Amino acid sequence: MIGLISATAAGAAARDRLAAAWPDRTRVYEGPAGEAVRAAFAECDRLVCFLATGATVRLLAPLLGDKAADPGVVCVDEGGRFAVSLVGGHGGGANELAHEVAQLLGAEPVVTTATDAVGLAGLDTLGLPAEGAVAAVSRALLDGEPVALEAEVAWPLPPVPFAEQGAYTVRLTDRAVRPGPREVLLRPPSLVVGVGASRGAPVEEVLGLIEEALREAGLSVRSVAELATVDAKSEEPGIVAAAGRLGVPLVTYPAGELAAVSVPNPSDAPLAAVGTPSVAEAAALRSGGELLVPKRKSAATPAMATCAVVRRPGRGRLAVVGLGPGARDLLTPRAAAELRRASVLVGLDQYVDQIRDLIRPGTRVLESGLGAEEERARTAVAEAREGHAVALIGSGDAGVYAMASPALAEASDDIDVVGVPGVTAALAAGAVLGAPLGHDHVSISLSDLHTPWEVIERRVRAAAEADIVVTFYNPRSRGRDWQLPKALAVLSDHREPGTPVGVVRNASRPDESARLTTLAGLDPATVDMMTVVTVGNTATRNIAGRMVTPRGYRWQHAPEGAR
């Protein structure tokens, strides 16, 4: 929960904007500022104070304890110009919150954390528990000193400029080791603990067995990702409580699935009890990893719990990111976050140039020229399969005539795939023209490089006969100058010569141009590959110089009481 505190009418107005935008995330604290800050500090994990920074510092000072546990605090000035990450930038989430608040209020985020200021990913922001000399190693990275990465476990990481050798070390490990004086241990969530238990097994027995098994195997409890068991034990109190105390989810599988898993130590007892010859080993191995600790029983007599431990492989991550039509303010925050997260960036060279300033130091950039879509898709998937965090970029929305389709055709279920939507060229052009897409509409690419013209023409004809607004992508190039006139001719068989047509070139970019013409008046020679052409339907009108397609729903004409 985010606590909101203000002391003036202007602050309260900005506070109320946040509260209205985030009703489920925020709580307003009324009353004197000092009392409100103390109450919010005790009850919330983050605070936004609409107060002067000096006043906020004085109110917070007596409350501050451990930076790993204190809530993050963002301070917004009286004029709503700046959102300052004041306390708990990384551990408390204040840096991220400052950016969110700034975006919503139209303010400037102010983040002074050293790594964030120079674009480095902080070691305590990589999403993994960090132990050891975090401050010293972070300072070495900031100073440009070589910091080596020793990856005992393959796991996707955000970009950090690691060296092959160095006086400082970051070790990625799930082993129970202590960090050296110039070392940071990162704990990947690589361990899956399979658990079986008799009815009524006490949590102390279940948890004690898990901790003993990990300790004897030399494994860190901080790398346990989940407990796994059979569906029949999904509500077994001892297992549920053990997962709660470890702070990890409990994952369950049907007995039939576990029975199909080959295990080294099957048993008749669980087969008779829950329908599978193995619970602990089979549930752990269901993650597809390497069995590190075979089934073992608790020391109680009779033993009421069993466990097994598997190291699951690190799954690479492929984010397919739409960059929008070109304007920086139409690049979504989610897309920007994925660009910062990726350790490998794959994209068309001109698209990489658009966002080069957002790429963090240490990111490996694989760029290529026009016409290499399939190659880029294969490269991105291959990098993800090697365990990297990959961003594959495309313009507009990556799923619309862009990189998502070829990438997902290459990807299998051995990697995680995330789609990040973007503003499409059709939407950007539509906003410039007015409201041409107010009712049913279709986008059709006129490029016959991958699709036979006969298929394209059949789709144009179908849209014409159905009276649907049509947006043409890839309308005309030097080598393809006849497709657009042919498509317009097909539409002309079903629409009047005066049908409005919108032509937008470089939508949202500095050299954007737009004009409204008609089906008979459009000169195809004025159109190129940077242009989007939108042809209205029979209801589309030119209203005050804007292209408008009415929604046309019956309720618009119904009496007020019948709506």
Coordinates of C-alpha atoms in Angstrom, one line a residue:
M1 CA 0.0 0.0 0.0
I2 CA 1.2 3.5 -0.8
G3 CA 0.5 6.2 1.9
L4 CA -0.4 9.7 0.6
I5 CA 0.3 12.7 2.8
S6 CA -0.2 16.4 2.1
A7 CA -0.3 19.6 4.1
T8 CA -1.7 22.2 1.6
A9 CA -4.6 22.6 -0.8
A10 CA -2.3 22.3 -3.8
G11 CA -0.7 19.2 -2.4
A12 CA -4.1 17.7 -1.6
A13 CA -5.2 18.3 -5.2
A14 CA -2.2 16.4 -6.5
R15 CA -2.6 13.8 -3.8
D16 CA -6.2 13.2 -4.9
R17 CA -5.2 12.7 -8.5
L18 CA -3.0 9.8 -7.4
A19 CA -5.7 8.4 -5.2
A20 CA -8.2 8.5 -8.0
A21 CA -5.7 6.9 -10.4
W22 CA -4.6 4.2 -8.0
P23 CA -7.7 3.5 -5.8
D24 CA -6.5 0.0 -4.9
R25 CA -2.9 0.9 -4.3
T26 CA -3.1 4.0 -2.1
R27 CA -4.5 5.3 1.2
V28 CA -4.9 8.9 2.1
Y29 CA -3.7 10.0 5.5
E30 CA -5.4 13.1 6.8
G31 CA -4.5 15.3 9.8
P32 CA -1.3 17.0 10.8
A33 CA 1.6 16.0 8.6
G34 CA 3.8 14.7 11.4
E35 CA 1.1 12.3 12.6
A36 CA 0.2 11.3 9.1
V37 CA 3.8 10.5 8.2
R38 CA 4.3 8.4 11.3
A39 CA 1.1 6.4 10.7
A40 CA 1.8 5.8 7.0
F41 CA 5.5 4.9 7.8
A42 CA 4.3 2.2 10.1
E43 CA 1.5 0.8 7.9
C44 CA 2.6 1.2 4.3
D45 CA 5.4 -0.1 2.2
R46 CA 5.8 3.2 0.3
L47 CA 4.9 6.8 0.9
V48 CA 4.3 9.8 -1.3
C49 CA 4.7 13.1 0.6
F50 CA 3.4 16.3 -1.0
L51 CA 5.7 18.3 1.2
A52 CA 8.9 20.2 1.1
T53 CA 11.9 17.9 1.1
G54 CA 13.4 19.5 4.2
A55 CA 10.2 19.1 6.1
T56 CA 9.8 15.5 5.0
V57 CA 13.4 14.7 6.0
R58 CA 12.8 16.1 9.5
L59 CA 9.6 14.1 9.9
L60 CA 11.3 10.9 8.6
A61 CA 14.6 11.1 10.5
P62 CA 13.4 9.7 13.9
L63 CA 11.6 6.8 12.0
L64 CA 14.4 5.5 9.9
G65 CA 15.9 2.2 10.8
D66 CA 17.1 -0.4 8.3
K67 CA 17.2 0.5 4.6
A68 CA 16.3 -3.0 3.8
A69 CA 13.1 -2.8 5.7
D70 CA 12.1 0.9 5.7
P71 CA 9.4 2.0 3.2
G72 CA 10.4 3.9 0.1
V73 CA 9.5 7.6 0.2
V74 CA 8.9 9.9 -2.7
C75 CA 8.6 13.7 -2.1
V76 CA 6.5 15.9 -4.5
D77 CA 7.0 19.7 -4.4
E78 CA 4.1 22.1 -4.0
G79 CA 4.1 23.0 -7.7
G80 CA 4.0 19.3 -8.8
R81 CA 7.1 19.8 -10.9
F82 CA 9.3 17.1 -9.4
A83 CA 8.9 13.7 -7.9
V84 CA 12.0 13.1 -5.7
S85 CA 13.1 9.6 -4.7
L86 CA 14.0 10.5 -1.1
V87 CA 14.5 7.3 0.9
G88 CA 14.6 3.6 -0.1
G89 CA 15.4 4.1 -3.7
H90 CA 16.2 0.4 -4.4
G91 CA 15.1 -1.6 -1.4
G92 CA 12.0 0.4 -0.8
G93 CA 11.0 0.9 -4.4
A94 CA 11.1 4.7 -4.3
N95 CA 13.1 5.1 -7.6
E96 CA 10.5 3.2 -9.5
L97 CA 7.6 4.9 -7.7
A98 CA 9.2 8.3 -8.5
H99 CA 9.0 7.5 -12.2
E100 CA 5.4 6.3 -11.9
V101 CA 4.3 9.4 -9.9
A102 CA 6.0 11.7 -12.3
Q103 CA 4.4 10.2 -15.3
L104 CA 0.9 10.4 -13.8
L105 CA 1.3 14.0 -12.6
G106 CA 3.3 15.3 -15.5
A107 CA 6.3 15.9 -13.3
E108 CA 10.1 15.3 -13.6
P109 CA 11.4 12.2 -11.7
V110 CA 14.5 13.0 -9.6
V111 CA 16.6 9.9 -8.8
T112 CA 20.0 10.4 -7.3
T113 CA 21.0 6.8 -6.6
A114 CA 24.4 6.5 -8.1
T115 CA 23.8 3.5 -10.3
D116 CA 20.5 4.8 -11.6
A117 CA 22.0 8.2 -12.4
V118 CA 24.5 6.7 -14.8
G119 CA 22.2 4.0 -16.2
L120 CA 23.7 1.0 -14.4
A121 CA 21.5 -1.7 -12.9
G122 CA 22.0 -1.8 -9.2
L123 CA 23.1 -5.1 -7.8
D124 CA 20.2 -4.9 -5.4
T125 CA 17.7 -4.3 -8.2
L126 CA 18.5 -7.4 -10.3
G127 CA 15.5 -9.3 -8.8
L128 CA 17.7 -11.7 -6.9
P129 CA 18.7 -11.8 -3.2
A130 CA 22.1 -10.2 -2.8
E131 CA 24.6 -10.9 0.0
G132 CA 28.0 -9.5 0.8
A133 CA 29.9 -6.3 -0.2
V134 CA 27.0 -4.8 -2.3
A135 CA 28.1 -1.2 -1.7
A136 CA 31.8 -1.9 -2.4
V137 CA 31.2 -3.8 -5.6
S138 CA 28.6 -1.3 -6.8
R139 CA 31.2 1.5 -6.2
A140 CA 33.7 -0.5 -8.2
L141 CA 31.3 -0.7 -11.1
L142 CA 30.6 3.0 -10.9
D143 CA 34.3 3.7 -10.9
G144 CA 34.9 1.6 -14.0
E145 CA 36.9 -1.0 -12.1
P146 CA 36.7 -4.6 -13.5
V147 CA 34.1 -6.7 -11.7
A148 CA 34.1 -10.4 -12.7
L149 CA 30.9 -12.5 -12.9
E150 CA 31.2 -16.1 -11.8
A151 CA 28.0 -17.8 -12.8
E152 CA 27.9 -21.2 -11.2
V153 CA 24.2 -21.4 -12.2
A154 CA 23.0 -20.1 -15.6
W155 CA 20.4 -17.5 -15.0
P156 CA 19.1 -14.5 -17.1
L157 CA 20.4 -11.2 -15.6
P158 CA 19.8 -7.6 -16.6
P159 CA 22.8 -5.8 -18.2
V160 CA 25.8 -5.2 -16.0
P161 CA 29.2 -4.4 -17.5
F162 CA 31.0 -7.4 -16.0
A163 CA 34.6 -8.3 -17.0
E164 CA 36.2 -11.7 -17.4
Q165 CA 38.6 -11.0 -14.4
G166 CA 38.7 -8.4 -11.7
A167 CA 39.5 -7.6 -8.1
Y168 CA 35.8 -7.6 -7.3
T169 CA 33.5 -10.5 -8.0
V170 CA 29.8 -11.1 -8.4
R171 CA 29.0 -14.8 -7.9
L172 CA 25.7 -16.3 -9.1
T173 CA 25.3 -19.4 -7.0
D174 CA 22.7 -21.4 -5.1
R175 CA 25.4 -23.0 -2.9
A176 CA 25.6 -22.3 0.8
V177 CA 28.8 -20.3 0.8
R178 CA 29.9 -17.1 2.4
P179 CA 30.9 -14.1 0.3
G180 CA 34.5 -12.9 0.3
P181 CA 35.4 -9.3 1.3
R182 CA 35.1 -8.0 -2.3
E183 CA 32.3 -10.3 -3.4
V184 CA 28.6 -10.2 -3.8
L185 CA 26.6 -13.4 -3.9
L186 CA 23.4 -13.4 -6.0
R187 CA 20.9 -16.1 -5.2
P188 CA 19.0 -17.3 -8.2
P189 CA 15.6 -19.1 -7.6
S190 CA 17.0 -22.3 -9.0
L191 CA 16.0 -24.9 -6.4
V192 CA 12.7 -26.8 -6.3
V193 CA 11.9 -28.8 -3.2
G194 CA 9.5 -31.7 -3.7
V195 CA 7.6 -32.6 -0.5
G196 CA 5.4 -35.4 0.6
A197 CA 3.7 -35.8 4.0
S198 CA 1.4 -38.0 5.9
R199 CA -1.9 -36.5 7.1
G200 CA -1.3 -34.3 10.1
A201 CA 2.5 -34.0 9.6
P202 CA 3.6 -31.0 11.8
V203 CA 5.2 -28.0 10.0
E204 CA 8.3 -28.4 12.3
E205 CA 8.9 -31.8 10.9
V206 CA 8.4 -30.8 7.2
L207 CA 10.4 -27.6 7.5
G208 CA 13.1 -29.3 9.6
L209 CA 13.6 -32.0 6.9
I210 CA 13.8 -29.4 4.1
E211 CA 16.4 -27.3 6.0
E212 CA 18.4 -30.4 6.9
A213 CA 18.4 -31.7 3.3
L214 CA 19.6 -28.3 2.0
R215 CA 22.2 -27.9 4.6
E216 CA 23.8 -31.3 4.1
A217 CA 23.8 -30.8 0.3
G218 CA 25.5 -27.4 0.7
L219 CA 22.6 -25.5 -0.8
S220 CA 21.2 -22.1 0.2
V221 CA 17.6 -21.8 1.4
R222 CA 17.5 -18.4 -0.3
S223 CA 17.6 -20.1 -3.7
V224 CA 14.5 -22.2 -3.0
A225 CA 11.9 -21.1 -5.6
E226 CA 9.0 -23.2 -4.7
L227 CA 7.7 -26.3 -2.8
A228 CA 6.0 -28.9 -5.0
T229 CA 3.7 -31.7 -4.1
V230 CA 0.7 -33.7 -5.3
D231 CA -2.8 -32.1 -5.7
A232 CA -4.1 -34.3 -2.9
K233 CA -1.7 -32.5 -0.5
S234 CA -2.5 -29.0 -1.6
E235 CA -4.2 -28.2 1.7
E236 CA -2.0 -30.3 4.0
P237 CA -1.4 -27.8 6.9
G238 CA 2.2 -28.8 7.5
I239 CA 3.2 -28.4 3.9
V240 CA 1.2 -25.2 3.4
A241 CA 2.8 -23.7 6.5
A242 CA 6.3 -24.7 5.5
A243 CA 5.9 -22.9 2.2
G244 CA 4.6 -19.9 4.1
R245 CA 7.6 -19.8 6.4
L246 CA 10.0 -20.1 3.5
G247 CA 8.2 -17.4 1.7
V248 CA 7.8 -19.4 -1.5
P249 CA 4.7 -20.6 -3.5
L250 CA 3.3 -24.2 -3.2
V251 CA 2.9 -25.8 -6.6
T252 CA 0.8 -29.0 -6.9
Y253 CA 0.4 -31.5 -9.7
P254 CA -2.2 -34.2 -10.4
A255 CA -1.3 -37.7 -9.3
G256 CA -1.5 -38.9 -12.9
E257 CA 1.2 -36.4 -14.1
L258 CA 3.5 -37.4 -11.2
A259 CA 3.0 -41.1 -11.9
A260 CA 4.4 -40.5 -15.4
V261 CA 7.7 -39.0 -14.1
S262 CA 10.6 -41.5 -14.0
V263 CA 12.1 -41.4 -10.5
P264 CA 15.0 -43.4 -8.9
N265 CA 13.1 -44.3 -5.7
P266 CA 9.4 -45.2 -6.4
S267 CA 7.4 -46.6 -3.5
D268 CA 4.1 -48.5 -3.1
A269 CA 3.0 -46.4 -0.1
P270 CA 2.3 -43.2 -2.0
L271 CA 0.8 -45.2 -4.9
A272 CA -1.8 -46.6 -2.5
A273 CA -2.4 -43.4 -0.7
V274 CA -2.5 -40.7 -3.5
G275 CA -2.2 -42.6 -6.8
T276 CA 1.4 -42.1 -7.7
P277 CA 4.5 -44.1 -6.8
S278 CA 6.5 -40.9 -6.0
V279 CA 5.5 -37.6 -4.6
A280 CA 8.6 -35.7 -3.4
E281 CA 11.0 -36.8 -6.3
A282 CA 8.4 -36.7 -9.0
A283 CA 7.0 -33.2 -7.9
A284 CA 10.6 -31.8 -7.8
L285 CA 11.6 -33.4 -11.1
R286 CA 8.4 -32.1 -12.8
S287 CA 10.3 -28.8 -13.1
G288 CA 12.6 -30.5 -15.6
G289 CA 15.8 -30.0 -13.6
E290 CA 18.7 -32.1 -12.1
L291 CA 18.0 -34.2 -9.0
L292 CA 20.5 -33.0 -6.4
V293 CA 19.0 -34.6 -3.3
P294 CA 17.1 -37.9 -3.8
K295 CA 14.1 -38.7 -1.7
R296 CA 14.9 -38.7 2.0
K297 CA 12.6 -39.1 5.0
S298 CA 12.4 -37.1 8.2
A299 CA 14.1 -38.4 11.3
A300 CA 10.9 -38.8 13.3
T301 CA 9.4 -42.2 14.2
P302 CA 7.3 -42.9 12.3
A303 CA 8.6 -40.6 9.5
M304 CA 5.8 -38.3 8.4
A305 CA 7.5 -36.3 5.7
T306 CA 9.7 -36.8 2.6
C307 CA 11.6 -34.3 0.4
A308 CA 13.8 -34.2 -2.6
V309 CA 15.6 -31.2 -4.2
V310 CA 16.1 -30.4 -7.9
R311 CA 18.1 -27.7 -9.5
R312 CA 16.0 -26.3 -12.3
P313 CA 17.6 -24.8 -15.4
G314 CA 17.5 -21.0 -15.8
R315 CA 15.0 -20.2 -18.4
G316 CA 15.9 -17.5 -20.9
R317 CA 13.5 -14.6 -21.4
L318 CA 12.4 -13.1 -24.7
A319 CA 10.5 -9.8 -24.6
V320 CA 9.1 -8.8 -27.9
V321 CA 8.8 -5.0 -27.6
G322 CA 6.8 -2.6 -29.7
L323 CA 8.5 0.8 -29.8
G324 CA 5.5 2.7 -31.0
P325 CA 5.4 4.9 -34.2
G326 CA 8.5 7.0 -33.4
A327 CA 7.7 9.7 -30.9
R328 CA 9.5 9.1 -27.6
D329 CA 6.4 10.0 -25.6
L330 CA 4.5 7.2 -27.4
L331 CA 7.0 4.6 -26.1
T332 CA 5.2 2.9 -23.3
P333 CA 6.8 2.7 -19.8
R334 CA 6.5 -1.0 -20.0
A335 CA 8.6 -1.0 -23.2
A336 CA 11.2 1.2 -21.6
A337 CA 11.4 -1.1 -18.6
E338 CA 12.0 -4.1 -20.8
L339 CA 14.8 -2.3 -22.7
R340 CA 16.5 -1.6 -19.3
R341 CA 16.0 -5.2 -18.2
A342 CA 17.4 -6.9 -21.3
S343 CA 21.1 -8.0 -21.4
V344 CA 20.8 -8.6 -25.2
L345 CA 19.0 -6.3 -27.6
V346 CA 18.1 -7.5 -31.1
G347 CA 16.6 -5.2 -33.7
L348 CA 16.7 -3.4 -37.0
D349 CA 19.6 -0.8 -37.0
Q350 CA 17.3 2.2 -37.5
Y351 CA 15.0 1.1 -34.6
V352 CA 18.0 0.6 -32.3
D353 CA 19.1 4.1 -33.1
Q354 CA 15.8 5.4 -31.9
I355 CA 16.2 4.1 -28.4
R356 CA 20.1 3.8 -28.1
D357 CA 20.1 6.3 -25.2
L358 CA 17.8 4.0 -23.2
I359 CA 20.2 1.0 -23.5
R360 CA 22.0 0.3 -20.3
P361 CA 25.8 -0.1 -20.1
G362 CA 26.7 -3.8 -20.5
T363 CA 23.8 -4.6 -22.9
R364 CA 24.9 -6.5 -26.0
V365 CA 23.3 -5.1 -29.1
L366 CA 22.8 -7.2 -32.2
E367 CA 21.5 -5.0 -35.0
S368 CA 21.0 -5.7 -38.7
G369 CA 19.6 -4.0 -41.8
L370 CA 16.4 -4.2 -43.7
G371 CA 15.1 -7.5 -44.9
A372 CA 16.6 -9.7 -42.2
E373 CA 13.4 -10.3 -40.1
E374 CA 13.6 -14.1 -39.9
E375 CA 17.3 -13.9 -39.1
R376 CA 16.7 -11.4 -36.2
A377 CA 13.9 -13.6 -34.9
R378 CA 16.1 -16.7 -35.0
T379 CA 18.9 -14.8 -33.3
A380 CA 16.7 -13.5 -30.5
V381 CA 15.3 -16.9 -29.8
A382 CA 18.7 -18.5 -29.8
E383 CA 20.1 -15.9 -27.3
A384 CA 17.1 -16.6 -25.0
R385 CA 17.7 -20.3 -25.2
E386 CA 21.2 -19.7 -24.0
G387 CA 19.7 -18.2 -20.8
H388 CA 19.8 -14.5 -21.6
A389 CA 17.2 -11.8 -21.0
V390 CA 16.5 -10.7 -24.6
A391 CA 14.5 -7.8 -26.0
L392 CA 13.5 -8.1 -29.7
I393 CA 12.3 -4.7 -30.9
G394 CA 10.0 -3.6 -33.6
S395 CA 8.2 -0.4 -34.6
G396 CA 4.6 0.3 -33.7
D397 CA 3.2 -2.9 -32.1
A398 CA 5.6 -5.8 -32.5
G399 CA 2.7 -8.1 -33.2
V400 CA 1.4 -6.0 -36.1
Y401 CA 3.4 -6.6 -39.3
A402 CA 6.5 -6.8 -37.1
M403 CA 8.7 -9.2 -35.1
A404 CA 6.4 -11.1 -32.8
S405 CA 5.1 -13.4 -35.5
P406 CA 8.5 -14.7 -36.8
A407 CA 9.9 -14.9 -33.3
L408 CA 7.0 -16.9 -31.8
A409 CA 7.1 -19.2 -34.9
E410 CA 10.7 -20.0 -33.8
A411 CA 10.2 -20.1 -30.1
S412 CA 9.2 -23.3 -28.2
D413 CA 8.2 -23.8 -24.6
D414 CA 11.9 -23.9 -23.3
I415 CA 12.0 -20.1 -22.9
D416 CA 9.7 -17.5 -21.4
V417 CA 8.1 -15.1 -23.9
V418 CA 6.6 -11.7 -23.0
G419 CA 4.8 -9.5 -25.4
V420 CA 5.0 -5.7 -24.8
P421 CA 2.3 -3.8 -26.8
G422 CA 3.0 -0.6 -28.7
V423 CA 1.1 2.2 -30.4
T424 CA 0.6 1.1 -34.0
A425 CA 1.1 3.2 -37.1
A426 CA -2.7 2.9 -37.9
L427 CA -3.6 4.3 -34.4
A428 CA -1.0 7.1 -34.6
A429 CA -2.2 8.0 -38.1
G430 CA -5.9 7.8 -37.0
A431 CA -5.3 10.2 -34.1
V432 CA -3.7 12.7 -36.5
L433 CA -6.6 12.4 -39.0
G434 CA -9.4 12.6 -36.4
A435 CA -11.5 9.4 -35.8
P436 CA -11.4 7.3 -39.0
L437 CA -11.4 4.0 -37.0
G438 CA -14.5 4.8 -35.0
H439 CA -16.3 1.6 -36.3
D440 CA -15.2 -1.7 -37.7
H441 CA -11.8 -1.4 -39.5
V442 CA -9.1 -3.6 -41.0
S443 CA -5.4 -3.3 -41.7
I444 CA -4.0 -4.7 -44.9
S445 CA -0.4 -4.8 -46.0
L446 CA 0.1 -4.2 -49.7
S447 CA 3.5 -5.8 -49.7
D448 CA 3.5 -8.9 -51.8
L449 CA 7.1 -9.9 -50.8
H450 CA 5.7 -12.6 -48.5
T451 CA 2.0 -12.8 -49.5
P452 CA 0.8 -13.4 -53.1
W453 CA -1.0 -10.5 -54.7
E454 CA -4.0 -12.7 -55.4
V455 CA -4.5 -13.2 -51.7
I456 CA -4.0 -9.5 -50.9
E457 CA -6.5 -8.5 -53.6
R458 CA -9.1 -11.0 -52.3
R459 CA -8.8 -9.4 -48.8
V460 CA -9.1 -5.9 -50.2
R461 CA -12.2 -7.0 -52.1
A462 CA -13.7 -8.6 -49.0
A463 CA -13.2 -5.4 -47.0
A464 CA -14.7 -3.4 -49.8
E465 CA -17.8 -5.6 -50.0
A466 CA -18.2 -5.6 -46.2
D467 CA -18.0 -1.7 -46.1
I468 CA -15.1 -1.8 -43.6
V469 CA -12.7 1.1 -43.2
V470 CA -9.3 0.0 -44.5
T471 CA -5.8 1.1 -43.4
F472 CA -3.1 0.2 -45.9
Y473 CA 0.4 -0.6 -44.6
N474 CA 3.4 -0.7 -46.9
P475 CA 1.4 1.0 -49.6
R476 CA 4.0 1.8 -52.2
S477 CA 7.8 1.6 -52.8
R478 CA 10.1 2.1 -55.7
G479 CA 9.8 -1.5 -56.7
R480 CA 6.1 -1.9 -55.9
D481 CA 4.3 1.0 -57.6
W482 CA 1.2 -0.7 -59.0
Q483 CA -0.4 -2.4 -55.9
L484 CA -1.8 0.8 -54.3
P485 CA -3.6 1.9 -57.5
K486 CA -5.0 -1.6 -58.0
A487 CA -6.3 -1.7 -54.4
L488 CA -7.9 1.7 -54.7
A489 CA -9.6 0.5 -57.9
V490 CA -11.0 -2.5 -56.1
L491 CA -12.4 -0.2 -53.3
S492 CA -13.8 2.2 -56.0
D493 CA -16.1 -0.6 -57.2
H494 CA -18.0 -0.3 -53.9
R495 CA -17.4 3.2 -52.7
E496 CA -18.2 6.7 -54.0
P497 CA -15.4 8.8 -55.5
G498 CA -15.8 11.3 -52.7
T499 CA -15.1 8.8 -49.9
P500 CA -12.7 10.4 -47.5
V501 CA -9.1 9.1 -47.6
G502 CA -6.5 10.1 -45.0
V503 CA -2.8 10.1 -45.8
V504 CA -0.2 10.4 -43.0
R505 CA 3.5 10.2 -43.4
N506 CA 5.9 9.6 -40.5
A507 CA 3.1 9.7 -37.9
S508 CA 4.3 11.2 -34.6
R509 CA 7.8 12.0 -35.9
P510 CA 9.2 15.5 -36.3
D511 CA 8.6 15.5 -40.1
E512 CA 5.0 14.3 -39.8
S513 CA 2.7 15.3 -42.5
A514 CA -1.0 14.6 -43.1
R515 CA -3.7 15.4 -45.6
L516 CA -7.3 14.6 -46.1
T517 CA -8.3 13.8 -49.7
T518 CA -10.8 11.5 -51.4
L519 CA -10.8 8.1 -53.1
A520 CA -10.9 9.8 -56.5
G521 CA -8.4 12.6 -55.5
L522 CA -5.6 10.5 -54.1
D523 CA -2.5 10.5 -56.2
P524 CA -0.6 7.2 -55.5
A525 CA 2.7 8.8 -56.6
T526 CA 2.6 10.9 -53.4
V527 CA 2.7 7.8 -51.2
D528 CA 5.7 5.9 -50.0
M529 CA 6.7 3.2 -47.5
M530 CA 6.7 5.7 -44.6
T531 CA 3.0 6.5 -45.3
V532 CA -0.2 5.0 -43.9
V533 CA -3.3 5.4 -46.1
T534 CA -6.7 5.1 -44.5
V535 CA -9.8 4.8 -46.7
G536 CA -13.2 5.4 -45.1
N537 CA -16.4 3.4 -45.5
T538 CA -19.7 4.7 -46.8
A539 CA -20.4 6.4 -43.5
T540 CA -17.1 8.2 -43.1
R541 CA -17.3 12.0 -43.3
N542 CA -15.0 15.0 -43.5
I543 CA -16.2 17.1 -40.6
A544 CA -14.4 20.4 -40.0
G545 CA -11.3 19.0 -41.8
R546 CA -11.3 15.8 -39.7
M547 CA -11.9 12.3 -40.9
V548 CA -14.7 10.8 -38.8
T549 CA -16.4 7.4 -39.0
P550 CA -19.5 7.4 -36.8
R551 CA -19.8 4.6 -34.3
G552 CA -23.3 4.0 -35.7
Y553 CA -24.7 1.9 -32.8
R554 CA -28.5 1.9 -32.4
W555 CA -28.3 3.2 -28.9
Q556 CA -27.2 6.5 -30.2
H557 CA -30.6 7.1 -31.7
A558 CA -32.6 5.5 -28.8
P559 CA -34.6 7.6 -26.4
E560 CA -32.7 8.7 -23.3
G561 CA -34.6 6.4 -21.0
A562 CA -34.0 3.4 -23.2
R563 CA -30.2 3.5 -23.3

